[in-house]
C-alpha cells in the first residue's frame, strides 16, 4: 500500500477517531491528541498487514477501541481504583470512569464537557436509552460515521442500522417530550 | 423535535472537532515515519518505483505548502512557550517521541528537545515573563529526560545526557548567584540537589546490576573451566 493510500485513509478516519477519543477521555484535548497520535502510529505500522477485503473503518476503530481499553486499564492501575469504586463514581465523576469497560459508550465522557442545558438534558436522556441505541446515535450523530461504516463496525446490515438508528432517534424524541 | 435534537447533537460534534494544527502536525510526522518504515518495501517494478518517487516529491511539495505553520513552529527557536504556535511544536515533539521505540532513541529525542528549549530560552530577555515560562519549559524537558534515563545502561547515552544536564545546571547555579530572593534560591538549590541525587542513585543501581552480571559471568566461566579440566583429566 502506498503513502497515498495511507493519506486517504488518514483523511477519511482522523476526525471520527479523534472525536471518539476526545469524548472518551472527558474532553481533555491534550490527552485526546496524545492517544490519537498513538492510534495512528499503530495503524501506520500495521498498514501493510491490513487485509484489503476487510473494512478499514472497523479496523481503525478496533485499534482505537483496544488502545483506549489498555489506556484506561493501565491508568486505573496507576490510580489504584477498583472496578467497584469506579462504578460508585459513575454518577458523580464521569471523568474517572469513562471508557473503563465499554469505550464505545460515550455519554459519560460527554457529561463533563457540557455547558449548555439543552445539550446536557439531551445527553441525560440519551444515556437512559439502551446501550445499543446510545451507540447508534453516538456513531451517527456525534462521531460522524455513515450508515455503511456503522454497519461494518457493528457487524450489522446497513438496512438494520438505518432502521435501528431511526427507532433510537424516535425514542429520544419521545423521551424529551415527556 | 427531531431536527432540534439533530442540531444539538451536531453542535456537540462540532465541539469535539480536532484543531487543524494538530491534524496537520500529526500527518507531517506520520508522513516522515511512513518513509522510514516503508522505504524498503517499494515495489520492485521500475515503473512503480518511479511513480512512488514522483508522488514522494509531489507530497513533499504539498507538505511544504500546507505544512508551513507546523514546520516553522517545529524548527524555529522563536516559537517558545508563550508563542501561539508552541502547542503545535509540542504536538510534533510528542509524536516524534512516540515514534522513538528504544530507550536510547528516546534519550536522543530528549537531547534534541533540550537543545530546542535552550535555544528558545537564549533568545528571550532575562527579565521578561516569557523567559520565566521558557525556563519552566526547559526544566520540564530536563525532568522528562531524567525520568526516561532511568534504567538506561549504555554509558555513552547516559554520559551524553548527563553532560547536557550538568551544563544546564552550571548555568542555573550562575543565575541563582545573581538572585537575591533567598527562598527562591533555596528552592532552586534543593531542586538541583534532588536531581543529582536521583541521577547518582540510578547510576548506583546500574553499576550494581552490572557488577552482579559480571560476577555471574565469572562464576559461569569458572564452572566451565572446572568442567573442562575434569573432562581433560
Tab-separated table of N, CA and C in Angstrom, chain B residues 44-173:
chain	number	residue	atom	x	y	z
B	44	UNK	N	9.105	-3.674	-6.726
B	44	UNK	CA	10.345	-3.865	-7.474
B	44	UNK	C	10.294	-3.291	-8.886
B	45	UNK	N	9.077	-3.253	-9.461
B	45	UNK	CA	8.983	-2.774	-10.835
B	45	UNK	C	9.452	-1.327	-10.923
B	46	UNK	N	10.229	-1.046	-11.980
B	46	UNK	CA	10.781	0.295	-12.124
B	46	UNK	C	9.701	1.359	-12.240
B	47	UNK	N	8.651	0.983	-12.976
B	47	UNK	CA	7.582	1.949	-13.185
B	47	UNK	C	6.957	2.368	-11.843
B	48	UNK	N	6.670	1.347	-11.040
B	48	UNK	CA	6.060	1.590	-9.724
B	48	UNK	C	6.953	2.461	-8.863
B	49	UNK	N	8.257	2.158	-8.947
B	49	UNK	CA	9.231	2.905	-8.161
B	49	UNK	C	9.236	4.380	-8.581
B	50	UNK	N	9.216	4.570	-9.923
B	50	UNK	CA	9.228	5.946	-10.445
B	50	UNK	C	7.980	6.701	-9.970
B	51	UNK	N	6.856	5.996	-10.011
B	51	UNK	CA	5.602	6.643	-9.600
B	51	UNK	C	5.678	7.036	-8.131
B	52	UNK	N	6.212	6.099	-7.317
B	52	UNK	CA	6.310	6.388	-5.882
B	52	UNK	C	7.262	7.546	-5.615
B	53	UNK	N	8.355	7.553	-6.357
B	53	UNK	CA	9.315	8.640	-6.163
B	53	UNK	C	8.669	9.967	-6.535
B	54	UNK	N	7.931	9.928	-7.667
B	54	UNK	CA	7.255	11.125	-8.123
B	54	UNK	C	6.259	11.611	-7.061
B	55	UNK	N	5.471	10.641	-6.536
B	55	UNK	CA	4.465	11.052	-5.561
B	55	UNK	C	5.108	11.564	-4.273
B	56	UNK	N	6.306	11.018	-3.956
B	56	UNK	CA	7.000	11.495	-2.749
B	56	UNK	C	7.424	12.949	-2.916
B	57	UNK	N	7.922	13.253	-4.146
B	57	UNK	CA	8.338	14.638	-4.410
B	57	UNK	C	7.111	15.553	-4.339
B	58	UNK	N	6.032	15.098	-5.007
B	58	UNK	CA	4.806	15.903	-5.016
B	58	UNK	C	4.304	16.111	-3.601
B	59	UNK	N	4.371	15.028	-2.817
B	59	UNK	CA	3.871	15.112	-1.442
B	59	UNK	C	4.692	16.098	-0.615
B	60	UNK	N	6.048	16.050	-0.829
B	60	UNK	CA	6.855	16.983	-0.033
B	60	UNK	C	6.519	18.427	-0.394
B	61	UNK	N	6.229	18.640	-1.715
B	61	UNK	CA	5.864	19.996	-2.120
B	61	UNK	C	4.556	20.423	-1.462
B	62	UNK	N	3.601	19.504	-1.497
B	62	UNK	CA	2.300	19.799	-0.884
B	62	UNK	C	2.489	20.073	0.603
B	63	UNK	N	3.332	19.220	1.228
B	63	UNK	CA	3.574	19.399	2.664
B	63	UNK	C	4.232	20.744	2.943
B	64	UNK	N	5.204	21.074	2.066
B	64	UNK	CA	5.916	22.337	2.275
B	64	UNK	C	4.943	23.512	2.217
B	65	UNK	N	3.951	23.392	1.297
B	65	UNK	CA	2.992	24.484	1.161
B	65	UNK	C	1.946	24.489	2.278
B	66	UNK	N	1.421	23.277	2.566
B	66	UNK	CA	0.327	23.234	3.548
B	66	UNK	C	0.845	23.171	4.974
B	67	UNK	N	2.055	22.667	5.140
B	67	UNK	CA	2.551	22.480	6.499
B	67	UNK	C	3.447	23.620	6.952
B	68	UNK	N	3.390	24.732	6.216
B	68	UNK	CA	4.276	25.839	6.559
B	68	UNK	C	4.279	26.156	8.038
B	69	UNK	N	3.107	26.254	8.607
B	69	UNK	CA	2.986	26.636	10.009
B	69	UNK	C	3.669	25.621	10.917
B	70	UNK	N	3.352	24.338	10.675
B	70	UNK	CA	3.898	23.273	11.512
B	70	UNK	C	5.410	23.212	11.448
B	71	UNK	N	5.938	23.304	10.207
B	71	UNK	CA	7.388	23.220	10.039
B	71	UNK	C	8.057	24.405	10.725
B	72	UNK	N	7.477	25.571	10.532
B	72	UNK	CA	8.034	26.768	11.160
B	72	UNK	C	8.014	26.605	12.685
B	73	UNK	N	6.843	26.179	13.185
B	73	UNK	CA	6.695	26.025	14.636
B	73	UNK	C	7.727	25.045	15.168
B	74	UNK	N	7.939	23.976	14.431
B	74	UNK	CA	8.822	22.912	14.895
B	74	UNK	C	10.286	23.346	14.872
B	75	UNK	N	10.656	24.073	13.808
B	75	UNK	CA	12.090	24.321	13.642
B	75	UNK	C	12.562	25.660	14.194
B	76	UNK	N	11.641	26.580	14.410
B	76	UNK	CA	12.112	27.902	14.824
B	76	UNK	C	12.235	28.040	16.340
B	77	UNK	N	13.379	28.607	16.755
B	77	UNK	CA	13.557	28.826	18.191
B	77	UNK	C	12.795	30.068	18.661
B	78	UNK	N	12.214	30.808	17.686
B	78	UNK	CA	11.368	31.949	18.071
B	78	UNK	C	10.059	31.475	18.685
B	79	UNK	N	9.695	30.225	18.364
B	79	UNK	CA	8.449	29.686	18.924
B	79	UNK	C	8.746	29.098	20.306
B	80	UNK	N	8.599	29.957	21.324
B	80	UNK	CA	8.841	29.493	22.691
B	80	UNK	C	7.496	29.306	23.396
B	81	UNK	N	7.559	28.967	24.695
B	81	UNK	CA	6.328	28.535	25.381
B	81	UNK	C	5.185	29.551	25.441
B	82	UNK	N	5.458	30.834	25.182
B	82	UNK	CA	4.352	31.794	25.194
B	82	UNK	C	3.823	32.085	23.782
B	83	UNK	N	4.491	31.516	22.779
B	83	UNK	CA	4.101	31.746	21.381
B	83	UNK	C	2.824	30.951	21.059
B	84	UNK	N	1.927	31.537	20.257
B	84	UNK	CA	0.688	30.801	19.934
B	84	UNK	C	0.932	29.479	19.212
B	85	UNK	N	2.077	29.366	18.536
B	85	UNK	CA	2.344	28.107	17.816
B	85	UNK	C	3.043	27.055	18.674
B	86	UNK	N	3.319	27.400	19.929
B	86	UNK	CA	4.039	26.440	20.783
B	86	UNK	C	3.291	25.106	20.947
B	87	UNK	N	1.934	25.125	21.090
B	87	UNK	CA	1.229	23.834	21.179
B	87	UNK	C	1.456	22.947	19.945
B	88	UNK	N	1.576	23.586	18.764
B	88	UNK	CA	1.838	22.807	17.537
B	88	UNK	C	3.212	22.154	17.635
B	89	UNK	N	4.171	22.940	18.119
B	89	UNK	CA	5.538	22.435	18.281
B	89	UNK	C	5.531	21.247	19.244
B	90	UNK	N	4.808	21.394	20.342
B	90	UNK	CA	4.747	20.326	21.356
B	90	UNK	C	4.085	19.069	20.785
B	91	UNK	N	3.039	19.286	19.958
B	91	UNK	CA	2.368	18.132	19.342
B	91	UNK	C	3.357	17.373	18.468
B	92	UNK	N	4.088	18.116	17.645
B	92	UNK	CA	5.064	17.465	16.767
B	92	UNK	C	6.118	16.720	17.589
B	93	UNK	N	6.540	17.337	18.684
B	93	UNK	CA	7.546	16.694	19.537
B	93	UNK	C	7.001	15.419	20.171
B	94	UNK	N	5.739	15.505	20.623
B	94	UNK	CA	5.141	14.324	21.268
B	94	UNK	C	5.040	13.163	20.290
B	95	UNK	N	4.634	13.478	19.062
B	95	UNK	CA	4.526	12.419	18.046
B	95	UNK	C	5.918	11.856	17.775
B	96	UNK	N	6.893	12.753	17.674
B	96	UNK	CA	8.261	12.301	17.417
B	96	UNK	C	8.732	11.368	18.527
B	97	UNK	N	8.372	11.704	19.752
B	97	UNK	CA	8.781	10.861	20.881
B	97	UNK	C	8.087	9.502	20.821
B	98	UNK	N	6.829	9.514	20.421
B	98	UNK	CA	6.103	8.242	20.312
B	98	UNK	C	6.751	7.335	19.269
B	99	UNK	N	7.378	7.951	18.283
B	99	UNK	CA	7.998	7.164	17.220
B	99	UNK	C	9.336	6.566	17.667
B	100	UNK	N	9.888	7.099	18.750
B	100	UNK	CA	11.153	6.553	19.274
B	100	UNK	C	10.842	5.280	20.051
B	101	UNK	N	11.322	4.163	19.555
B	101	UNK	CA	10.933	2.880	20.146
B	101	UNK	C	11.841	2.455	21.311
B	102	UNK	N	13.156	2.638	21.126
B	102	UNK	CA	14.069	2.141	22.166
B	102	UNK	C	14.366	3.251	23.180
B	103	UNK	N	14.797	2.882	24.401
B	103	UNK	CA	15.158	3.920	25.382
B	103	UNK	C	16.256	4.846	24.861
B	104	UNK	N	17.186	4.274	24.083
B	104	UNK	CA	18.272	5.104	23.550
B	104	UNK	C	17.727	6.130	22.566
B	105	UNK	N	16.777	5.694	21.718
B	105	UNK	CA	16.162	6.632	20.761
B	105	UNK	C	15.402	7.731	21.499
B	106	UNK	N	14.774	7.325	22.613
B	106	UNK	CA	14.031	8.310	23.408
B	106	UNK	C	14.983	9.361	23.964
B	107	UNK	N	16.144	8.881	24.442
B	107	UNK	CA	17.103	9.827	25.007
B	107	UNK	C	17.658	10.742	23.924
B	108	UNK	N	17.865	10.198	22.726
B	108	UNK	CA	18.316	11.048	21.625
B	108	UNK	C	17.280	12.141	21.370
B	109	UNK	N	16.014	11.744	21.404
B	109	UNK	CA	14.952	12.732	21.231
B	109	UNK	C	15.004	13.760	22.358
B	110	UNK	N	15.166	13.272	23.598
B	110	UNK	CA	15.197	14.189	24.747
B	110	UNK	C	16.342	15.196	24.640
B	111	UNK	N	17.468	14.731	24.105
B	111	UNK	CA	18.604	15.645	23.931
B	111	UNK	C	18.241	16.749	22.934
B	112	UNK	N	17.579	16.327	21.855
B	112	UNK	CA	17.157	17.307	20.836
B	112	UNK	C	16.175	18.310	21.438
B	113	UNK	N	15.281	17.755	22.269
B	113	UNK	CA	14.264	18.603	22.891
B	113	UNK	C	14.912	19.619	23.834
B	114	UNK	N	15.924	19.158	24.575
B	114	UNK	CA	16.640	20.075	25.481
B	114	UNK	C	17.300	21.200	24.688
B	115	UNK	N	17.907	20.823	23.552
B	115	UNK	CA	18.563	21.840	22.720
B	115	UNK	C	17.557	22.886	22.250
B	116	UNK	N	16.359	22.389	21.882
B	116	UNK	CA	15.332	23.319	21.402
B	116	UNK	C	14.910	24.282	22.519
B	117	UNK	N	14.659	23.722	23.717
B	117	UNK	CA	14.214	24.571	24.837
B	117	UNK	C	15.296	25.589	25.193
B	118	UNK	N	16.551	25.150	25.110
B	118	UNK	CA	17.643	26.066	25.434
B	118	UNK	C	17.747	27.191	24.422
B	119	UNK	N	17.609	26.804	23.132
B	119	UNK	CA	17.682	27.822	22.065
B	119	UNK	C	16.556	28.843	22.243
B	120	UNK	N	15.378	28.351	22.644
B	120	UNK	CA	14.250	29.267	22.851
B	120	UNK	C	14.559	30.222	24.001
B	121	UNK	N	15.111	29.662	25.064
B	121	UNK	CA	15.412	30.451	26.261
B	121	UNK	C	16.460	31.523	25.961
B	122	UNK	N	17.458	31.126	25.162
B	122	UNK	CA	18.559	32.038	24.869
B	122	UNK	C	18.097	33.288	24.130
B	123	UNK	N	16.979	33.162	23.392
B	123	UNK	CA	16.518	34.309	22.591
B	123	UNK	C	15.704	35.313	23.396
B	124	UNK	N	15.391	34.968	24.632
B	124	UNK	CA	14.484	35.835	25.385
B	124	UNK	C	15.209	36.716	26.396
B	125	UNK	N	14.586	37.838	26.647
B	125	UNK	CA	15.135	38.774	27.608
B	125	UNK	C	14.952	38.193	29.023
B	126	UNK	N	16.037	38.170	29.780
B	126	UNK	CA	16.016	37.518	31.099
B	126	UNK	C	14.955	38.059	32.055
B	127	UNK	N	14.636	39.331	31.897
B	127	UNK	CA	13.682	39.940	32.832
B	127	UNK	C	12.224	39.677	32.437
B	128	UNK	N	12.015	39.145	31.240
B	128	UNK	CA	10.634	39.011	30.750
B	128	UNK	C	9.909	37.809	31.345
B	129	UNK	N	8.579	37.895	31.237
B	129	UNK	CA	7.753	36.779	31.725
B	129	UNK	C	7.941	35.564	30.815
B	130	UNK	N	8.132	35.862	29.514
B	130	UNK	CA	8.342	34.792	28.535
B	130	UNK	C	9.570	33.962	28.907
B	131	UNK	N	10.601	34.644	29.438
B	131	UNK	CA	11.830	33.953	29.853
B	131	UNK	C	11.532	32.981	30.985
B	132	UNK	N	10.741	33.446	31.959
B	132	UNK	CA	10.388	32.581	33.095
B	132	UNK	C	9.652	31.339	32.598
B	133	UNK	N	8.697	31.559	31.667
B	133	UNK	CA	7.915	30.438	31.130
B	133	UNK	C	8.821	29.472	30.358
B	134	UNK	N	9.726	30.053	29.558
B	134	UNK	CA	10.624	29.215	28.754
B	134	UNK	C	11.562	28.424	29.670
B	135	UNK	N	11.972	29.060	30.796
B	135	UNK	CA	12.838	28.364	31.758
B	135	UNK	C	12.081	27.192	32.383
B	136	UNK	N	10.798	27.407	32.651
B	136	UNK	CA	9.964	26.318	33.196
B	136	UNK	C	9.855	25.177	32.190
B	137	UNK	N	9.693	25.560	30.893
B	137	UNK	CA	9.571	24.539	29.839
B	137	UNK	C	10.869	23.735	29.736
B	138	UNK	N	12.010	24.436	29.883
B	138	UNK	CA	13.308	23.744	29.842
B	138	UNK	C	13.423	22.784	31.025
B	139	UNK	N	12.987	23.265	32.172
B	139	UNK	CA	13.027	22.453	33.384
B	139	UNK	C	12.184	21.174	33.211
B	140	UNK	N	10.999	21.356	32.642
B	140	UNK	CA	10.117	20.194	32.397
B	140	UNK	C	10.780	19.205	31.460
B	141	UNK	N	11.409	19.745	30.408
B	141	UNK	CA	12.077	18.869	29.425
B	141	UNK	C	13.216	18.099	30.105
B	142	UNK	N	13.921	18.777	31.012
B	142	UNK	CA	15.035	18.117	31.720
B	142	UNK	C	14.508	16.991	32.613
B	143	UNK	N	13.428	17.298	33.342
B	143	UNK	CA	12.843	16.283	34.231
B	143	UNK	C	12.357	15.076	33.425
B	144	UNK	N	11.736	15.365	32.282
B	144	UNK	CA	11.233	14.303	31.392
B	144	UNK	C	12.398	13.422	30.944
B	145	UNK	N	13.500	14.077	30.590
B	145	UNK	CA	14.685	13.348	30.133
B	145	UNK	C	15.285	12.497	31.234
B	146	UNK	N	15.346	13.053	32.454
B	146	UNK	CA	15.926	12.319	33.588
B	146	UNK	C	15.073	11.084	33.882
B	147	UNK	N	13.765	11.254	33.788
B	147	UNK	CA	12.845	10.132	34.027
B	147	UNK	C	13.084	9.025	32.997
B	148	UNK	N	13.233	9.438	31.736
B	148	UNK	CA	13.447	8.449	30.672
B	148	UNK	C	14.816	7.779	30.772
B	149	UNK	N	15.752	8.480	31.419
B	149	UNK	CA	17.119	7.943	31.514
B	149	UNK	C	17.213	6.764	32.491
B	150	UNK	N	16.235	6.718	33.382
B	150	UNK	CA	16.202	5.674	34.409
B	150	UNK	C	16.281	4.289	33.748
B	151	UNK	N	17.246	3.532	34.134
B	151	UNK	CA	17.347	2.164	33.613
B	151	UNK	C	18.124	2.033	32.315
B	152	UNK	N	18.575	3.167	31.753
B	152	UNK	CA	19.371	3.044	30.515
B	152	UNK	C	20.794	2.631	30.880
B	153	UNK	N	21.246	1.552	30.284
B	153	UNK	CA	22.555	1.019	30.662
B	153	UNK	C	23.716	1.595	29.855
B	154	UNK	N	23.418	1.992	28.631
B	154	UNK	CA	24.517	2.423	27.754
B	154	UNK	C	25.265	3.616	28.361
B	155	UNK	N	26.589	3.413	28.671
B	155	UNK	CA	27.351	4.513	29.287
B	155	UNK	C	27.408	5.736	28.389
B	156	UNK	N	27.453	5.490	27.055
B	156	UNK	CA	27.574	6.611	26.124
B	156	UNK	C	26.308	7.489	26.162
B	157	UNK	N	25.158	6.799	26.089
B	157	UNK	CA	23.886	7.538	26.099
B	157	UNK	C	23.744	8.298	27.415
B	158	UNK	N	24.068	7.610	28.506
B	158	UNK	CA	23.939	8.239	29.827
B	158	UNK	C	24.841	9.470	29.938
B	159	UNK	N	26.112	9.270	29.526
B	159	UNK	CA	27.032	10.391	29.739
B	159	UNK	C	26.674	11.585	28.856
B	160	UNK	N	26.178	11.316	27.631
B	160	UNK	CA	25.762	12.436	26.770
B	160	UNK	C	24.671	13.249	27.438
B	161	UNK	N	23.712	12.539	27.999
B	161	UNK	CA	22.585	13.237	28.603
B	161	UNK	C	23.010	13.969	29.880
B	162	UNK	N	23.783	13.254	30.697
B	162	UNK	CA	24.214	13.863	31.971
B	162	UNK	C	25.080	15.104	31.711
B	163	UNK	N	25.871	15.020	30.648
B	163	UNK	CA	26.690	16.172	30.253
B	163	UNK	C	25.791	17.401	30.002
B	164	UNK	N	24.718	17.158	29.267
B	164	UNK	CA	23.781	18.262	28.954
B	164	UNK	C	23.162	18.827	30.234
B	165	UNK	N	22.760	17.918	31.116
B	165	UNK	CA	22.117	18.367	32.356
B	165	UNK	C	23.109	19.157	33.200
B	166	UNK	N	24.358	18.683	33.240
B	166	UNK	CA	25.313	19.405	34.087
B	166	UNK	C	25.615	20.787	33.516
B	167	UNK	N	25.671	20.887	32.179
B	167	UNK	CA	25.885	22.214	31.563
B	167	UNK	C	24.734	23.152	31.961
B	168	UNK	N	23.541	22.571	31.896
B	168	UNK	CA	22.364	23.364	32.214
B	168	UNK	C	22.373	23.801	33.677
B	169	UNK	N	22.766	22.869	34.548
B	169	UNK	CA	22.770	23.213	35.975
B	169	UNK	C	23.871	24.208	36.335
B	170	UNK	N	24.976	24.164	35.578
B	170	UNK	CA	26.021	25.172	35.815
B	170	UNK	C	25.447	26.562	35.519
B	171	UNK	N	24.687	26.629	34.435
B	171	UNK	CA	24.032	27.914	34.097
B	171	UNK	C	23.019	28.293	35.165
B	172	UNK	N	22.282	27.272	35.636
B	172	UNK	CA	21.296	27.528	36.689
B	172	UNK	C	21.967	28.114	37.931
B	173	UNK	N	23.102	27.511	38.302
B	173	UNK	CA	23.810	27.975	39.503
B	173	UNK	C	24.292	29.410	39.308
